Every structure is written in structure tokens, then in C-alpha cells.
mmCIF file of N, CA and C in Angstrom:
data_model
loop_
_atom_site.group_PDB
_atom_site.id
_atom_site.type_symbol
_atom_site.label_atom_id
_atom_site.label_comp_id
_atom_site.label_asym_id
_atom_site.label_seq_id
_atom_site.Cartn_x
_atom_site.Cartn_y
_atom_site.Cartn_z
ATOM 1 N N MET A 1 11.196 -289.939 34.795
ATOM 2 C CA MET A 1 11.738 -291.121 35.449
ATOM 3 C C MET A 1 13.100 -291.493 34.849
ATOM 4 N N ARG A 2 13.213 -291.367 33.509
ATOM 5 C CA ARG A 2 14.462 -291.704 32.837
ATOM 6 C C ARG A 2 15.610 -290.843 33.357
ATOM 7 N N LYS A 3 15.340 -289.565 33.615
ATOM 8 C CA LYS A 3 16.381 -288.665 34.123
ATOM 9 C C LYS A 3 16.888 -289.162 35.478
ATOM 10 N N GLN A 4 15.984 -289.615 36.335
ATOM 11 C CA GLN A 4 16.377 -290.134 37.648
ATOM 12 C C GLN A 4 17.231 -291.395 37.491
ATOM 13 N N TRP A 5 16.848 -292.239 36.545
ATOM 14 C CA TRP A 5 17.618 -293.461 36.300
ATOM 15 C C TRP A 5 19.023 -293.127 35.808
ATOM 16 N N LEU A 6 19.120 -292.135 34.921
ATOM 17 C CA LEU A 6 20.425 -291.729 34.414
ATOM 18 C C LEU A 6 21.301 -291.146 35.527
ATOM 19 N N GLU A 7 20.693 -290.366 36.413
ATOM 20 C CA GLU A 7 21.435 -289.816 37.548
ATOM 21 C C GLU A 7 21.920 -290.934 38.472
ATOM 22 N N GLU A 8 21.060 -291.906 38.718
ATOM 23 C CA GLU A 8 21.435 -293.040 39.563
ATOM 24 C C GLU A 8 22.538 -293.855 38.886
ATOM 25 N N TYR A 9 22.436 -294.030 37.578
ATOM 26 C CA TYR A 9 23.454 -294.773 36.848
ATOM 27 C C TYR A 9 24.806 -294.066 36.969
ATOM 28 N N GLU A 10 24.803 -292.755 36.836
ATOM 29 C CA GLU A 10 26.042 -291.982 36.969
ATOM 30 C C GLU A 10 26.625 -292.133 38.372
ATOM 31 N N ARG A 11 25.767 -292.124 39.380
ATOM 32 C CA ARG A 11 26.227 -292.324 40.755
ATOM 33 C C ARG A 11 26.883 -293.699 40.899
ATOM 34 N N LEU A 12 26.282 -294.706 40.287
ATOM 35 C CA LEU A 12 26.834 -296.060 40.346
ATOM 36 C C LEU A 12 28.175 -296.144 39.616
ATOM 37 N N VAL A 13 28.297 -295.437 38.499
ATOM 38 C CA VAL A 13 29.559 -295.420 37.754
ATOM 39 C C VAL A 13 30.671 -294.839 38.620
ATOM 40 N N VAL A 14 30.387 -293.740 39.291
ATOM 41 C CA VAL A 14 31.382 -293.093 40.162
ATOM 42 C C VAL A 14 31.741 -294.019 41.321
ATOM 43 N N ALA A 15 30.746 -294.650 41.924
ATOM 44 C CA ALA A 15 30.994 -295.559 43.051
ATOM 45 C C ALA A 15 31.827 -296.761 42.601
ATOM 46 N N ALA A 16 31.497 -297.320 41.433
ATOM 47 C CA ALA A 16 32.248 -298.468 40.920
ATOM 48 C C ALA A 16 33.696 -298.078 40.634
ATOM 49 N N ASP A 17 33.895 -296.894 40.084
ATOM 50 C CA ASP A 17 35.242 -296.418 39.792
ATOM 51 C C ASP A 17 36.054 -296.269 41.081
ATOM 52 N N ASP A 18 35.434 -295.712 42.102
ATOM 53 C CA ASP A 18 36.109 -295.551 43.396
ATOM 54 C C ASP A 18 36.493 -296.908 43.976
ATOM 55 N N LEU A 19 35.571 -297.859 43.935
ATOM 56 C CA LEU A 19 35.861 -299.188 44.476
ATOM 57 C C LEU A 19 36.960 -299.879 43.671
ATOM 58 N N HIS A 20 36.943 -299.706 42.367
ATOM 59 C CA HIS A 20 37.979 -300.306 41.524
ATOM 60 C C HIS A 20 39.357 -299.775 41.914
ATOM 61 N N HIS A 21 39.457 -298.483 42.172
ATOM 62 C CA HIS A 21 40.723 -297.894 42.609
ATOM 63 C C HIS A 21 41.148 -298.453 43.969
ATOM 64 N N ARG A 22 40.186 -298.689 44.851
ATOM 65 C CA ARG A 22 40.511 -299.269 46.164
ATOM 66 C C ARG A 22 41.033 -300.691 46.027
ATOM 67 N N ILE A 23 40.422 -301.460 45.138
ATOM 68 C CA ILE A 23 40.882 -302.829 44.893
ATOM 69 C C ILE A 23 42.319 -302.809 44.387
ATOM 70 N N ASP A 24 42.595 -301.937 43.431
ATOM 71 C CA ASP A 24 43.959 -301.814 42.906
ATOM 72 C C ASP A 24 44.941 -301.383 43.992
ATOM 73 N N SER A 25 44.527 -300.458 44.847
ATOM 74 C CA SER A 25 45.402 -299.982 45.920
ATOM 75 C C SER A 25 45.757 -301.105 46.880
ATOM 76 N N CYS A 26 44.774 -301.929 47.216
ATOM 77 C CA CYS A 26 45.059 -303.070 48.098
ATOM 78 C C CYS A 26 46.070 -304.004 47.442
ATOM 79 N N GLY A 27 45.898 -304.264 46.168
ATOM 80 C CA GLY A 27 46.835 -305.123 45.454
ATOM 81 C C GLY A 27 48.245 -304.556 45.446
ATOM 82 N N ARG A 28 48.352 -303.249 45.228
ATOM 83 C CA ARG A 28 49.672 -302.611 45.235
ATOM 84 C C ARG A 28 50.309 -302.681 46.625
ATOM 85 N N LEU A 29 49.508 -302.485 47.675
ATOM 86 C CA LEU A 29 50.048 -302.574 49.035
ATOM 87 C C LEU A 29 50.528 -303.988 49.350
ATOM 88 N N ILE A 30 49.764 -304.978 48.919
ATOM 89 C CA ILE A 30 50.178 -306.371 49.132
ATOM 90 C C ILE A 30 51.499 -306.628 48.407
ATOM 91 N N ASP A 31 51.591 -306.190 47.155
ATOM 92 C CA ASP A 31 52.834 -306.372 46.401
ATOM 93 C C ASP A 31 54.012 -305.680 47.082
ATOM 94 N N LYS A 32 53.782 -304.474 47.576
ATOM 95 C CA LYS A 32 54.849 -303.729 48.256
ATOM 96 C C LYS A 32 55.300 -304.469 49.512
ATOM 97 N N LEU A 33 54.352 -305.005 50.276
ATOM 98 C CA LEU A 33 54.716 -305.766 51.474
ATOM 99 C C LEU A 33 55.558 -306.985 51.121
ATOM 100 N N LEU A 34 55.189 -307.674 50.049
ATOM 101 C CA LEU A 34 55.949 -308.855 49.642
ATOM 102 C C LEU A 34 57.377 -308.482 49.258
ATOM 103 N N VAL A 35 57.533 -307.380 48.554
ATOM 104 C CA VAL A 35 58.872 -306.911 48.190
ATOM 105 C C VAL A 35 59.647 -306.513 49.444
ATOM 106 N N ASP A 36 58.976 -305.834 50.363
ATOM 107 C CA ASP A 36 59.641 -305.426 51.611
ATOM 108 C C ASP A 36 60.086 -306.630 52.437
ATOM 109 N N VAL A 37 59.285 -307.687 52.458
ATOM 110 C CA VAL A 37 59.679 -308.909 53.176
ATOM 111 C C VAL A 37 60.909 -309.495 52.499
ATOM 112 N N TYR A 38 60.896 -309.545 51.187
ATOM 113 C CA TYR A 38 62.039 -310.076 50.450
ATOM 114 C C TYR A 38 63.309 -309.282 50.775
ATOM 115 N N ARG A 39 63.169 -307.981 50.903
ATOM 116 C CA ARG A 39 64.322 -307.120 51.174
ATOM 117 C C ARG A 39 64.674 -307.041 52.659
ATOM 118 N N GLY A 40 63.902 -307.731 53.498
ATOM 119 C CA GLY A 40 64.179 -307.755 54.923
ATOM 120 C C GLY A 40 63.715 -306.520 55.672
ATOM 121 N N LYS A 41 62.791 -305.769 55.102
ATOM 122 C CA LYS A 41 62.305 -304.540 55.732
ATOM 123 C C LYS A 41 61.120 -304.783 56.659
ATOM 124 N N HIS A 42 60.509 -305.972 56.575
ATOM 125 C CA HIS A 42 59.359 -306.305 57.428
ATOM 126 C C HIS A 42 59.572 -307.670 58.043
ATOM 127 N N ASP A 43 59.092 -307.801 59.257
ATOM 128 C CA ASP A 43 59.064 -309.088 59.936
ATOM 129 C C ASP A 43 58.090 -309.994 59.196
ATOM 130 N N ASP A 44 58.454 -311.247 59.021
ATOM 131 C CA ASP A 44 57.635 -312.207 58.292
ATOM 132 C C ASP A 44 56.241 -312.351 58.908
ATOM 133 N N HIS A 45 56.182 -312.497 60.224
ATOM 134 C CA HIS A 45 54.897 -312.687 60.910
ATOM 135 C C HIS A 45 54.016 -311.443 60.763
ATOM 136 N N GLU A 46 54.602 -310.278 60.956
ATOM 137 C CA GLU A 46 53.859 -309.021 60.813
ATOM 138 C C GLU A 46 53.327 -308.876 59.387
ATOM 139 N N ALA A 47 54.156 -309.201 58.413
ATOM 140 C CA ALA A 47 53.738 -309.090 57.008
ATOM 141 C C ALA A 47 52.581 -310.037 56.701
ATOM 142 N N ARG A 48 52.624 -311.252 57.251
ATOM 143 C CA ARG A 48 51.524 -312.207 57.015
ATOM 144 C C ARG A 48 50.201 -311.657 57.544
ATOM 145 N N ILE A 49 50.246 -311.056 58.716
ATOM 146 C CA ILE A 49 49.030 -310.472 59.301
ATOM 147 C C ILE A 49 48.526 -309.327 58.436
ATOM 148 N N LEU A 50 49.433 -308.441 58.037
ATOM 149 C CA LEU A 50 49.036 -307.297 57.210
ATOM 150 C C LEU A 50 48.481 -307.744 55.859
ATOM 151 N N ILE A 51 49.118 -308.731 55.255
ATOM 152 C CA ILE A 51 48.641 -309.229 53.963
ATOM 153 C C ILE A 51 47.276 -309.879 54.114
ATOM 154 N N GLN A 52 47.062 -310.619 55.191
ATOM 155 C CA GLN A 52 45.760 -311.241 55.419
ATOM 156 C C GLN A 52 44.676 -310.177 55.568
ATOM 157 N N VAL A 53 44.974 -309.137 56.346
ATOM 158 C CA VAL A 53 44.000 -308.055 56.541
ATOM 159 C C VAL A 53 43.712 -307.353 55.222
ATOM 160 N N LEU A 54 44.768 -307.035 54.466
ATOM 161 C CA LEU A 54 44.573 -306.372 53.179
ATOM 162 C C LEU A 54 43.785 -307.250 52.208
ATOM 163 N N ALA A 55 44.043 -308.542 52.196
ATOM 164 C CA ALA A 55 43.321 -309.460 51.320
ATOM 165 C C ALA A 55 41.840 -309.524 51.704
ATOM 166 N N GLU A 56 41.539 -309.489 52.995
ATOM 167 C CA GLU A 56 40.147 -309.489 53.442
ATOM 168 C C GLU A 56 39.445 -308.193 53.042
ATOM 169 N N ILE A 57 40.138 -307.074 53.190
ATOM 170 C CA ILE A 57 39.573 -305.783 52.775
ATOM 171 C C ILE A 57 39.336 -305.794 51.269
ATOM 172 N N GLN A 58 40.321 -306.290 50.523
ATOM 173 C CA GLN A 58 40.205 -306.339 49.073
ATOM 174 C C GLN A 58 39.019 -307.215 48.653
ATOM 175 N N ALA A 59 38.828 -308.343 49.320
ATOM 176 C CA ALA A 59 37.711 -309.230 48.995
ATOM 177 C C ALA A 59 36.368 -308.555 49.301
ATOM 178 N N ASP A 60 36.296 -307.839 50.406
ATOM 179 C CA ASP A 60 35.073 -307.129 50.763
ATOM 180 C C ASP A 60 34.753 -306.044 49.733
ATOM 181 N N VAL A 61 35.763 -305.291 49.347
ATOM 182 C CA VAL A 61 35.562 -304.230 48.359
ATOM 183 C C VAL A 61 35.177 -304.843 47.010
ATOM 184 N N MET A 62 35.790 -305.966 46.651
ATOM 185 C CA MET A 62 35.458 -306.640 45.397
ATOM 186 C C MET A 62 34.002 -307.093 45.386
ATOM 187 N N GLN A 63 33.511 -307.582 46.510
ATOM 188 C CA GLN A 63 32.112 -308.002 46.605
ATOM 189 C C GLN A 63 31.189 -306.807 46.395
ATOM 190 N N ARG A 64 31.508 -305.676 47.015
ATOM 191 C CA ARG A 64 30.699 -304.467 46.837
ATOM 192 C C ARG A 64 30.767 -303.982 45.395
ATOM 193 N N TYR A 65 31.957 -304.076 44.791
ATOM 194 C CA TYR A 65 32.145 -303.675 43.397
ATOM 195 C C TYR A 65 31.274 -304.526 42.464
ATOM 196 N N CYS A 66 31.252 -305.815 42.679
ATOM 197 C CA CYS A 66 30.429 -306.711 41.848
ATOM 198 C C CYS A 66 28.943 -306.414 42.031
ATOM 199 N N HIS A 67 28.545 -306.106 43.255
ATOM 200 C CA HIS A 67 27.145 -305.765 43.529
ATOM 201 C C HIS A 67 26.752 -304.491 42.769
ATOM 202 N N ILE A 68 27.619 -303.510 42.763
ATOM 203 C CA ILE A 68 27.331 -302.259 42.042
ATOM 204 C C ILE A 68 27.275 -302.522 40.543
ATOM 205 N N ARG A 69 28.157 -303.373 40.031
ATOM 206 C CA ARG A 69 28.109 -303.697 38.595
ATOM 207 C C ARG A 69 26.781 -304.370 38.244
ATOM 208 N N LEU A 70 26.284 -305.213 39.134
ATOM 209 C CA LEU A 70 24.988 -305.844 38.915
ATOM 210 C C LEU A 70 23.875 -304.797 38.903
ATOM 211 N N GLN A 71 23.915 -303.863 39.857
ATOM 212 C CA GLN A 71 22.926 -302.793 39.893
ATOM 213 C C GLN A 71 22.970 -301.975 38.606
ATOM 214 N N LYS A 72 24.168 -301.691 38.122
ATOM 215 C CA LYS A 72 24.315 -300.932 36.881
ATOM 216 C C LYS A 72 23.690 -301.680 35.708
ATOM 217 N N ALA A 73 23.909 -302.981 35.630
ATOM 218 C CA ALA A 73 23.374 -303.780 34.526
ATOM 219 C C ALA A 73 21.846 -303.788 34.546
ATOM 220 N N ILE A 74 21.283 -303.939 35.725
ATOM 221 C CA ILE A 74 19.822 -303.955 35.848
ATOM 222 C C ILE A 74 19.253 -302.590 35.493
ATOM 223 N N LEU A 75 19.861 -301.540 36.000
ATOM 224 C CA LEU A 75 19.393 -300.188 35.716
ATOM 225 C C LEU A 75 19.525 -299.861 34.231
ATOM 226 N N ALA A 76 20.600 -300.326 33.606
ATOM 227 C CA ALA A 76 20.797 -300.084 32.172
ATOM 228 C C ALA A 76 19.665 -300.701 31.356
ATOM 229 N N ARG A 77 19.151 -301.835 31.797
ATOM 230 C CA ARG A 77 18.017 -302.460 31.089
ATOM 231 C C ARG A 77 16.794 -301.538 31.120
ATOM 232 N N PHE A 78 16.533 -300.937 32.275
ATOM 233 C CA PHE A 78 15.406 -300.012 32.378
ATOM 234 C C PHE A 78 15.635 -298.773 31.516
ATOM 235 N N ILE A 79 16.836 -298.241 31.563
ATOM 236 C CA ILE A 79 17.153 -297.041 30.785
ATOM 237 C C ILE A 79 16.990 -297.316 29.292
ATOM 238 N N ASP A 80 17.412 -298.487 28.849
ATOM 239 C CA ASP A 80 17.318 -298.848 27.436
ATOM 240 C C ASP A 80 15.920 -299.290 27.027
ATOM 241 N N GLY A 81 15.004 -299.319 27.997
ATOM 242 C CA GLY A 81 13.619 -299.679 27.687
ATOM 243 C C GLY A 81 13.367 -301.156 27.569
ATOM 244 N N LEU A 82 14.264 -301.968 28.068
ATOM 245 C CA LEU A 82 14.088 -303.412 28.015
ATOM 246 C C LEU A 82 13.263 -303.852 29.218
ATOM 247 N N HIS A 83 12.648 -304.992 29.083
ATOM 248 C CA HIS A 83 11.820 -305.518 30.164
ATOM 249 C C HIS A 83 12.711 -306.017 31.302
ATOM 250 N N PRO A 84 12.230 -305.868 32.529
ATOM 251 C CA PRO A 84 13.010 -306.377 33.665
ATOM 252 C C PRO A 84 13.149 -307.887 33.606
ATOM 253 N N PHE A 85 14.098 -308.399 34.367
ATOM 254 C CA PHE A 85 14.307 -309.843 34.415
ATOM 255 C C PHE A 85 13.072 -310.535 34.950
ATOM 256 N N HIS A 86 12.853 -311.752 34.483
ATOM 257 C CA HIS A 86 11.713 -312.549 34.951
ATOM 258 C C HIS A 86 12.191 -313.620 35.890
#
């Protein structure tokens, strides 16, 4: 059973890492859009829409990332032989 838990934990680590990179990518895209607006490369209205969409995607990914971190913490308790939460 411990081997299965360790495999699942590794899967969660990889998933969390992927989501973390996605969160960072959204942030970089938002920053780039803001710089482009400042430089006059994007229409203000278009940039607001794109930033809103990116912020919503980033928030969704962040929620999934936090959920995976919670799963990792709970699974780590089982792996370490600690009693489950009451």
C-alpha cells in the first residue's frame, strides 16, 4: 500500500509543478500585456479583456494547485504513518 501512496504522491508532485508553471506563465503574460499597453502596442479595451481572461484562468489554476497541495499534505500523513485527520 505504501508503494501506491508514494506513486500517487509523485504524481501529485508532478501535477503541482505543472500547475505552478502555468500560474507563473499567466503572470508573465499579464505583465507583458501591461508593458505592451504602455508602449502603445495594444488597444486599451482589448488588453483589459485579455487581462481579465488571463486573471480568471490564473485564479482557476491556483485553486487546482491549492487542492493538489492539500491532497499531498493528507497523503504525506498516511505515508509517514500518522493518523488521518479527525
